[in-house]
mmCIF file of C-alpha atoms and ligand atoms in Angstrom:
data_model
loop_
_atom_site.group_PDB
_atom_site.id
_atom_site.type_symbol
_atom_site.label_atom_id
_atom_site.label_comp_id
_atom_site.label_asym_id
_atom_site.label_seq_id
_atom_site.Cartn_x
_atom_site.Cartn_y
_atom_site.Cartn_z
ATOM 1 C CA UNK P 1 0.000 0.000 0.000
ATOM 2 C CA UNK P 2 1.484 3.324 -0.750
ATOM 3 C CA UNK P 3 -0.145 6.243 0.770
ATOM 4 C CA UNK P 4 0.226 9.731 -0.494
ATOM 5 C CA UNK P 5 -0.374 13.374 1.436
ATOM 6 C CA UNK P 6 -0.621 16.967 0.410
ATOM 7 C CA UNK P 7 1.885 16.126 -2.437
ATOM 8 C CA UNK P 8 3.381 19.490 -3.879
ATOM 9 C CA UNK P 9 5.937 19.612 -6.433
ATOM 10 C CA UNK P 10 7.229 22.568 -8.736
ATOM 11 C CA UNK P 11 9.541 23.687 -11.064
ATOM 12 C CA UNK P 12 11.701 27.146 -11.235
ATOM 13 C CA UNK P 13 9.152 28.632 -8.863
ATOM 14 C CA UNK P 14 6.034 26.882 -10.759
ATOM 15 C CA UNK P 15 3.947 24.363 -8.805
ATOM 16 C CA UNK P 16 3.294 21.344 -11.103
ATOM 17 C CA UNK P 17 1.357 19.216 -8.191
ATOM 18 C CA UNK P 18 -0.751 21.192 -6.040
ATOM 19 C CA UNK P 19 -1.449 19.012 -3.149
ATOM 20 C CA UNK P 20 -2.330 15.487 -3.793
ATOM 21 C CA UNK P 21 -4.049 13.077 -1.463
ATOM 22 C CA UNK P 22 -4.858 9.319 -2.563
ATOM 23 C CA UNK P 23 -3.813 6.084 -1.661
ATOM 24 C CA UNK P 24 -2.823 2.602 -3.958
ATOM 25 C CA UNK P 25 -3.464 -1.033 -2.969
ATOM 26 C CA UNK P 26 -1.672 -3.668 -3.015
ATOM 27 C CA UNK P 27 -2.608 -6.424 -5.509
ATOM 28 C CA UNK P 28 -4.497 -4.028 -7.301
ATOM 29 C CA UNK P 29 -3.929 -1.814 -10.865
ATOM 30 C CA UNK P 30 -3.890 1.626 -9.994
ATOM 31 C CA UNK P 31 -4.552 4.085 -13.083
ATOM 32 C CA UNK P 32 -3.621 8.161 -12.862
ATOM 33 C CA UNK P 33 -5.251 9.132 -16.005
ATOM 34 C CA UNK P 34 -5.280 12.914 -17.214
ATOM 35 C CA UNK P 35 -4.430 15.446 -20.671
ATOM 36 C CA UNK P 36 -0.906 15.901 -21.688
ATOM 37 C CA UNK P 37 0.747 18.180 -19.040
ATOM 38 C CA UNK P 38 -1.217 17.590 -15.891
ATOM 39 C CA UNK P 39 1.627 15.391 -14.224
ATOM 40 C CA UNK P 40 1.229 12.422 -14.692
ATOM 41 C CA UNK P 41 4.898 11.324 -15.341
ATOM 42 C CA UNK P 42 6.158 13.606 -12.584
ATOM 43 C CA UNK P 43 3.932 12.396 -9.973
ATOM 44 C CA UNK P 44 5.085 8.854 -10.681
ATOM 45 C CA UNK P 45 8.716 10.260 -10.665
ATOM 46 C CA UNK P 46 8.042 11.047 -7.171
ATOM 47 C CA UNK P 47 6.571 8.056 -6.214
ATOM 48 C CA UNK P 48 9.869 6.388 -8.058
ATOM 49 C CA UNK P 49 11.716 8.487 -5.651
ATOM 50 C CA UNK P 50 13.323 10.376 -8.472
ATOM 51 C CA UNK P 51 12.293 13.836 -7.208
ATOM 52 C CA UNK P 52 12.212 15.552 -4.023
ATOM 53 C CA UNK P 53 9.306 17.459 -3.218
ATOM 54 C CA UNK P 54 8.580 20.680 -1.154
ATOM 55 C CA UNK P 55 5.519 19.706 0.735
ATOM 56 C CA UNK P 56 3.892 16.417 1.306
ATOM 57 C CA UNK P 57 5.015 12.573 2.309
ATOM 58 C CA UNK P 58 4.711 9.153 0.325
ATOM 59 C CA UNK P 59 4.202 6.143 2.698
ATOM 60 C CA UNK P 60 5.423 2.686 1.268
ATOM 61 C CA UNK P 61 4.179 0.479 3.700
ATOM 62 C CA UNK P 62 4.250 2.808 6.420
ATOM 63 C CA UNK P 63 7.785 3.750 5.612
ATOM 64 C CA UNK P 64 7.767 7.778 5.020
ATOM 65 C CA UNK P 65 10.508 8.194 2.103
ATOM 66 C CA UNK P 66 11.417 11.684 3.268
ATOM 67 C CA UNK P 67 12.557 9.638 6.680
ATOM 68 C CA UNK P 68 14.348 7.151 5.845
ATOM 69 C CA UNK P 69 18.202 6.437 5.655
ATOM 70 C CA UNK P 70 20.285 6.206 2.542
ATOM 71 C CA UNK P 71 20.351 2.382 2.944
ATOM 72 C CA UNK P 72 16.360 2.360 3.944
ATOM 73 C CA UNK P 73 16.142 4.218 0.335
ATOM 74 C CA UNK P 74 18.155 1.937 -1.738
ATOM 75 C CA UNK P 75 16.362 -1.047 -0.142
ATOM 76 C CA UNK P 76 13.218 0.132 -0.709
ATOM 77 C CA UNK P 77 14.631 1.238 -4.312
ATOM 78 C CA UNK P 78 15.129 -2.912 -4.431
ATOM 79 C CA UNK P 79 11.373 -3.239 -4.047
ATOM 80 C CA UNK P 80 10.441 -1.202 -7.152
ATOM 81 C CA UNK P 81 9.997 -2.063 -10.442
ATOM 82 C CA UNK P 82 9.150 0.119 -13.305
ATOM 83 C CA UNK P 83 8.738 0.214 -17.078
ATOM 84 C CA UNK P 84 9.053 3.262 -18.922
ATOM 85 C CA UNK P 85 7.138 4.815 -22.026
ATOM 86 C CA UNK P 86 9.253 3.545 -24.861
ATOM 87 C CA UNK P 87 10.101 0.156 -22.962
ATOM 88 C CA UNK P 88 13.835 1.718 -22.265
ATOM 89 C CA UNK P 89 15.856 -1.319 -22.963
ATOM 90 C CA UNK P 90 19.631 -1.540 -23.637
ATOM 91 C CA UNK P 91 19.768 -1.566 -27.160
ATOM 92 C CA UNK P 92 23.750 -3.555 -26.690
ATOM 93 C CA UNK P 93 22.822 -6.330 -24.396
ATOM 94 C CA UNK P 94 20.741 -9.736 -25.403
ATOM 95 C CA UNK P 95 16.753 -9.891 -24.358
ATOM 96 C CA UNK P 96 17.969 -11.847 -21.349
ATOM 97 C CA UNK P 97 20.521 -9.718 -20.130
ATOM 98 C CA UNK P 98 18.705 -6.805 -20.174
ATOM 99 C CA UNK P 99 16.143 -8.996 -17.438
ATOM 100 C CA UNK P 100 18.987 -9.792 -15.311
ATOM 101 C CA UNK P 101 20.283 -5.999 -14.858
ATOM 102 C CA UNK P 102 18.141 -5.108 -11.987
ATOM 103 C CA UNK P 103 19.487 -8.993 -10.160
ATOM 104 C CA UNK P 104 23.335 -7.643 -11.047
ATOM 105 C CA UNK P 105 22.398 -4.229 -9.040
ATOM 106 C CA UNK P 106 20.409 -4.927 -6.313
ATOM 107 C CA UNK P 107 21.357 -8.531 -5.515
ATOM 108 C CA UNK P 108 24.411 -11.182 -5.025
ATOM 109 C CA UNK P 109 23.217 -13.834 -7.610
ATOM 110 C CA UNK P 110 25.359 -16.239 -9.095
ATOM 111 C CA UNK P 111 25.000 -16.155 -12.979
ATOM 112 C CA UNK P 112 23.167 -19.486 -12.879
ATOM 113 C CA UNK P 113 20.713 -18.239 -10.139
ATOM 114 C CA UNK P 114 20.387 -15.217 -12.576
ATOM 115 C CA UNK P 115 19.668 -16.895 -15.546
ATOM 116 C CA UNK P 116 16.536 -19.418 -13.780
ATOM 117 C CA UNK P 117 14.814 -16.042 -12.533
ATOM 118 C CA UNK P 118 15.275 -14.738 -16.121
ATOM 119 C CA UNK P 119 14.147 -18.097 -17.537
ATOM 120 C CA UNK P 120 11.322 -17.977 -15.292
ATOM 121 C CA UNK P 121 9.885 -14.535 -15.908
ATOM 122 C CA UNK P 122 10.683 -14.127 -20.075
ATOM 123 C CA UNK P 123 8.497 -17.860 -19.553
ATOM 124 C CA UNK P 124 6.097 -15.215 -17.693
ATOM 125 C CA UNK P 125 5.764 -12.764 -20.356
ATOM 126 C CA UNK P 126 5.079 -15.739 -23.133
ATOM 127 C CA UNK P 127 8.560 -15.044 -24.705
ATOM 128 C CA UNK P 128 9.978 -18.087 -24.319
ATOM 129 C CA UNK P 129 13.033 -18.326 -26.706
ATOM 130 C CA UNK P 130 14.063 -15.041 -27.111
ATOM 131 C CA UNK P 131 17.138 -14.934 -24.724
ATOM 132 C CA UNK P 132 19.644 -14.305 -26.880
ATOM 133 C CA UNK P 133 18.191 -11.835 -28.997
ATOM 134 C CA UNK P 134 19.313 -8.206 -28.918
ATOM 135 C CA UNK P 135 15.860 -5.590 -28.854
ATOM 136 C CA UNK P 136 16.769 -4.264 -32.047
ATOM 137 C CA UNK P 137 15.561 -7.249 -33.114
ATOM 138 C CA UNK P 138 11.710 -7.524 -31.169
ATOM 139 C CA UNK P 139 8.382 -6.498 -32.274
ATOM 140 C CA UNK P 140 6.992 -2.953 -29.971
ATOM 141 C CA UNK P 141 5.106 -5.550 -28.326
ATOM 142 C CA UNK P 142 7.664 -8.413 -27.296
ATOM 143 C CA UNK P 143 9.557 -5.106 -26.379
ATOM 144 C CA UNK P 144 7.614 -4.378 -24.208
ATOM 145 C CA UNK P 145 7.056 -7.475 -22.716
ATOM 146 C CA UNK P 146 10.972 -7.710 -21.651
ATOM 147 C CA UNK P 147 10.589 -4.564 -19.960
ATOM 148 C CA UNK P 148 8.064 -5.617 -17.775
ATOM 149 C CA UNK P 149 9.940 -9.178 -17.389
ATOM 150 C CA UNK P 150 12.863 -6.966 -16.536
ATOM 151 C CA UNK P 151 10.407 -4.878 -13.977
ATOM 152 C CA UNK P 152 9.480 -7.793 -11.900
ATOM 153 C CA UNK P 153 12.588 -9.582 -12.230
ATOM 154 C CA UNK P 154 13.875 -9.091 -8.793
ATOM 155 C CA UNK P 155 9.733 -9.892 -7.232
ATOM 156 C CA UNK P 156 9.217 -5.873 -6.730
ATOM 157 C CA UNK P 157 6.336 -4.931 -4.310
ATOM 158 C CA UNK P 158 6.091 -2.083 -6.197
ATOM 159 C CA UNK P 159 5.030 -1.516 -10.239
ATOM 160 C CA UNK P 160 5.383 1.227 -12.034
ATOM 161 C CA UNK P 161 4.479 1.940 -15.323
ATOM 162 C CA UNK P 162 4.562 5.004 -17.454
ATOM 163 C CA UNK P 163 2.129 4.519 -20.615
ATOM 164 C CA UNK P 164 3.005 1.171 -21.321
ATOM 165 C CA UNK P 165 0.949 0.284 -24.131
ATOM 166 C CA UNK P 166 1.872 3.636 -25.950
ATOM 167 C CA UNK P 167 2.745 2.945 -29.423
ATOM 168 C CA UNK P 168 1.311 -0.173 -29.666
ATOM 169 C CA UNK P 169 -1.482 -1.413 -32.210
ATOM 170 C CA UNK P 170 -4.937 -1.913 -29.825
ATOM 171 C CA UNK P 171 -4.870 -5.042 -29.353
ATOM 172 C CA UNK P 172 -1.463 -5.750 -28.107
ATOM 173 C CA UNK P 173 -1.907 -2.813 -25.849
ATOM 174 C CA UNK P 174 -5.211 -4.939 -24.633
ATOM 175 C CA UNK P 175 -2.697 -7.910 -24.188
ATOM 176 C CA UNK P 176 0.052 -5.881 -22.721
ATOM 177 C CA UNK P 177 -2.686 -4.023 -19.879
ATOM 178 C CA UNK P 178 -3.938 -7.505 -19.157
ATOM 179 C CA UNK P 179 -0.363 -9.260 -18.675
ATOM 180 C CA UNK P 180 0.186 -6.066 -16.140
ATOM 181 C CA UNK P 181 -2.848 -7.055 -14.401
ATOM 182 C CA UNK P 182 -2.916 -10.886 -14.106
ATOM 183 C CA UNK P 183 1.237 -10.286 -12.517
ATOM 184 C CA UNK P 184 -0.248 -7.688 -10.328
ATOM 185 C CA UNK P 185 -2.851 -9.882 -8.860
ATOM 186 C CA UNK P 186 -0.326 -13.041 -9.095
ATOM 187 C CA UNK P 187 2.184 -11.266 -7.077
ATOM 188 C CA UNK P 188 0.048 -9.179 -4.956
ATOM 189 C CA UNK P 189 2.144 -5.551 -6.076
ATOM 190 C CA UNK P 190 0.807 -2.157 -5.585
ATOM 191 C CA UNK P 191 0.797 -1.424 -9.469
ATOM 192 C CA UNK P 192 0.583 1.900 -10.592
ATOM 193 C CA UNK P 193 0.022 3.142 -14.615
ATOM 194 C CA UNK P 194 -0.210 6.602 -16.172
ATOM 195 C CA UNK P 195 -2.307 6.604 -18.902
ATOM 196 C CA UNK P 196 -3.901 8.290 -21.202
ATOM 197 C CA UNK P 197 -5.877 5.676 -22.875
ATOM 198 C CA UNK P 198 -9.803 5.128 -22.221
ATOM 199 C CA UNK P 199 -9.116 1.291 -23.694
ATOM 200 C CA UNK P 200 -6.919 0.689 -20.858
ATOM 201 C CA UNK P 201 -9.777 2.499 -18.558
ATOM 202 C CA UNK P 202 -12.130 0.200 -19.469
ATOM 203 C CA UNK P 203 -9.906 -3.090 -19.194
ATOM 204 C CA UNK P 204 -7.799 -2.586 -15.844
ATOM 205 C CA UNK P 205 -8.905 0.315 -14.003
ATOM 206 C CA UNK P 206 -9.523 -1.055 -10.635
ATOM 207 C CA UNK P 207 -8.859 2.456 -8.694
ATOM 208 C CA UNK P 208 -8.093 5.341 -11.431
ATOM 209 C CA UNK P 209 -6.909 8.744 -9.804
ATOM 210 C CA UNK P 210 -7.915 11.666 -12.739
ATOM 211 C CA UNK P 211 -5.442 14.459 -12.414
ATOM 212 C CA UNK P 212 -5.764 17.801 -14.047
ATOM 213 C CA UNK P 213 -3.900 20.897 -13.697
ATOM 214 C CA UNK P 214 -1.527 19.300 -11.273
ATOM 215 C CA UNK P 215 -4.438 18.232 -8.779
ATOM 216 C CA UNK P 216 -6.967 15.085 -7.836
ATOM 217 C CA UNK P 217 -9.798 16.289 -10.092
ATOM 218 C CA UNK P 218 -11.823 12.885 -9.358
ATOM 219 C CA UNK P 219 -11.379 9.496 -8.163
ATOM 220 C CA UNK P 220 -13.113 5.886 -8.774
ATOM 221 C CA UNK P 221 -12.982 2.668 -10.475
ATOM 222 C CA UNK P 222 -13.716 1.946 -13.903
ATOM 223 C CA UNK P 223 -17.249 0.698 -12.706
ATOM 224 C CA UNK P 224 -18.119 4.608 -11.526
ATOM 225 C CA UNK P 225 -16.036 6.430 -14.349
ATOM 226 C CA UNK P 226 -19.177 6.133 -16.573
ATOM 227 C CA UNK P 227 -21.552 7.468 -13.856
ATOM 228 C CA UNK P 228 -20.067 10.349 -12.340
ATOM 229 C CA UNK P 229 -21.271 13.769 -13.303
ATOM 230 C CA UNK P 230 -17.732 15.507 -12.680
ATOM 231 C CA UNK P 231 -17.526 17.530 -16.102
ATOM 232 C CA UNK P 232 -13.530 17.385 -15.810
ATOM 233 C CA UNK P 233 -14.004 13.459 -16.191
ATOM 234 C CA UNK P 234 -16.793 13.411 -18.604
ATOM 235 C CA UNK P 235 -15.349 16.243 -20.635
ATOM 236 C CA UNK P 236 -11.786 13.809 -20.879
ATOM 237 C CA UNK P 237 -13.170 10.906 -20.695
ATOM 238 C CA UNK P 238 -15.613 11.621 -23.767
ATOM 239 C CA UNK P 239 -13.401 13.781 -25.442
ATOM 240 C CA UNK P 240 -13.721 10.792 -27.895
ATOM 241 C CA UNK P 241 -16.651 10.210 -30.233
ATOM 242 C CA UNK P 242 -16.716 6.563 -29.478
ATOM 243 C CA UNK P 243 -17.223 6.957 -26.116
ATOM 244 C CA UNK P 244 -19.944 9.573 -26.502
ATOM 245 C CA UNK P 245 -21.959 6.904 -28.655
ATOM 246 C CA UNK P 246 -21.096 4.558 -25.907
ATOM 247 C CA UNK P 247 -22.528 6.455 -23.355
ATOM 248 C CA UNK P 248 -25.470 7.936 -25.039
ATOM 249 C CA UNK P 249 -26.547 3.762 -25.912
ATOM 250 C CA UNK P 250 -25.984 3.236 -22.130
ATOM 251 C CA UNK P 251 -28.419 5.792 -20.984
ATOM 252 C CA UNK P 252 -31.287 4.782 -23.698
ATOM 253 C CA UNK P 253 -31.000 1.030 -22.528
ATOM 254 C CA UNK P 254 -31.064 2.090 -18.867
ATOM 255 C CA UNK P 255 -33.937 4.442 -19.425
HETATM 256 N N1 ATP O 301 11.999 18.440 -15.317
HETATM 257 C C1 ATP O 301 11.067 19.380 -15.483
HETATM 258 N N2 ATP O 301 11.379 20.706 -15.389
HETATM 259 C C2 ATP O 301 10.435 21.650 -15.539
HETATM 260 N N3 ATP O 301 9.122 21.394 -15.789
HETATM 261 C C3 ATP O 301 8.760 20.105 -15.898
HETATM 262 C C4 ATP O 301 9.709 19.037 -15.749
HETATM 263 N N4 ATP O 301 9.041 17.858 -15.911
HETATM 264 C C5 ATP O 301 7.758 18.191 -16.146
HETATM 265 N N5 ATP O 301 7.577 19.524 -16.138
HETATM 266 C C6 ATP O 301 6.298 20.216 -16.340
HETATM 267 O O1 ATP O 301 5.323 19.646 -15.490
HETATM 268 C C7 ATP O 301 4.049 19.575 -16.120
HETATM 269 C C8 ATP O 301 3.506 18.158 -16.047
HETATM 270 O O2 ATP O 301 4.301 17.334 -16.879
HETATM 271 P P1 ATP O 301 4.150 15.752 -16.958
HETATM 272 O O3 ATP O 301 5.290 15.241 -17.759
HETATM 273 O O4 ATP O 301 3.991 15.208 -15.596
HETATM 274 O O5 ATP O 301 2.781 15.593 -17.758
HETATM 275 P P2 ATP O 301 2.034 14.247 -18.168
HETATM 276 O O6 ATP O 301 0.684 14.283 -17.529
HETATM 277 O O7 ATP O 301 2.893 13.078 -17.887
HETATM 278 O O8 ATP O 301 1.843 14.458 -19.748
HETATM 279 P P3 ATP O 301 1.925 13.370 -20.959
HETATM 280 O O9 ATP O 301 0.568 12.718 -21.014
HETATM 281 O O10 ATP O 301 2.163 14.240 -22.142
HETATM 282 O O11 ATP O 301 3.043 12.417 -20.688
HETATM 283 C C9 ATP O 301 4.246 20.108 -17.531
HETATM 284 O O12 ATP O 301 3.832 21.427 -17.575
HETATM 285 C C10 ATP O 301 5.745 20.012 -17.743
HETATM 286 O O13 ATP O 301 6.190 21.006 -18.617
HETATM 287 MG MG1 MG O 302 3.824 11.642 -19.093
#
């Protein structure tokens, strides 16, 4: 569970997060949703520990990141897995030794131990045989799929995941969302996905957090999203025609 208070954050004098309160449970996706620009990425870069804020506290677990030691930090750092938007891989290592990287920092493996683990989550990830091939040779897709092999790699209790179905055709997104949900449930992590994508709403969004203008504009699960008369939601959230035909059959077969 990671709990989050009064979160501010801002850049050169301008406040990017203006105070945000929520809270993300374990075994469970977690979606912040929002426009381009209402910080998205740098509120996960805080929960990442990547940036220091002025005002506010994260709680992993009860453990208040602003409190804890150097060696407190890097060991929760251990817990955390993350994929980034454009999967991030190292383009000069093989498939499988891009999984390992996170077991070479964090732990004292032997190679063989290293290779099982890697084994066992590319096995995961349905990409069976493709140890030994270098990412400039995968598919968007399989790309992706090592960088969230390489993301739970060392069993994080912590997921996080910065559009990671961007770029990809629908229905390998749909495939990519679901593989991030069945590992999160599998392995009981507090998951947590930026998104921008109502697909990925609709699929996995067991407690989405809407953000706009740097603050909680709304919060729910994909089961209320279609309800809720917030116009900041319904403006973004039908901002699409598709959805606006959606909704309007919805309310004629419930009238
Ligand atoms: N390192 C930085 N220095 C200064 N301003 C920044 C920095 N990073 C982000 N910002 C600003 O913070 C705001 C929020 O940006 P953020 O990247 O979090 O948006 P986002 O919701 O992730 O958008 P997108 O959907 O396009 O990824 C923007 O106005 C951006 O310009
Ligand atoms: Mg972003």
């Amino acid at each position: 569970m990671i709990e989050v208070k009064n979160l501010h954050k801002s850049f050169n004098g301008i406040e990017v997060l203006k105070g945000i309160t929520t809270s993300f449970e374990k075994g469970k996706t977690n979606l912040i949703i929002g426009q381009s620009g209402s910080g998205k990425t740098v509120f996960l870069k805080c929960l990442l520990g990547l940036f220091n804020y002025e005002e506010g506290s994260i709680a992993y677990e009860g453990r208040i990141f602003s409190q804890l030691s150097e060696d407190q930090k890097r060991n929760l750092r251990a817990e955390i897995g993350m994929v980034f938007q454009g999967s991030a891989l190292f383009d000069s290592l093989t498939i499988a030794q891009n999984v390992m990287f996170p077991l070479k920092m964090f732990t004292k493996m032997s190679q063989s131990e290293m290779e099982d683990r890697a084994d066992l989550v590319l096995k995961r990830v349905n990409l069976p045989d493709a140890h030994k091939k270098m990412p400039s040779e995968a598919s968007g897709g399989m790309q992706k799929r090592v960088a969230i092999a390489r993301a739970i790699v060392n069993k994080p209790k912590y997921l996080f995941c910065d559009e990671p179905n961007s770029g990809l055709d629908p229905k390998t997104a749909i495939v990519i969302d679901n593989l991030i949900q069945e590992i999160t449930e599998e392995y009981q992590i507090t998951t947590v996905i930026n998104s921008h994508d109502m697909n990925s709403v609709m699929e996995i969004g067991e407690k989405i957090v809407f953000l706009k203008d740097g603050l909680k504009a709304w919060e729910g699960s994909k089961e209320t999203i279609f309800r809720t008369d917030n116009e900041s939601v319904t403006n973004f959230v039908y901002s699409s025609n598709l959805f606006k035909k959606v909704r309007k059959m919805y309310i004629e077969e419930n009238e």
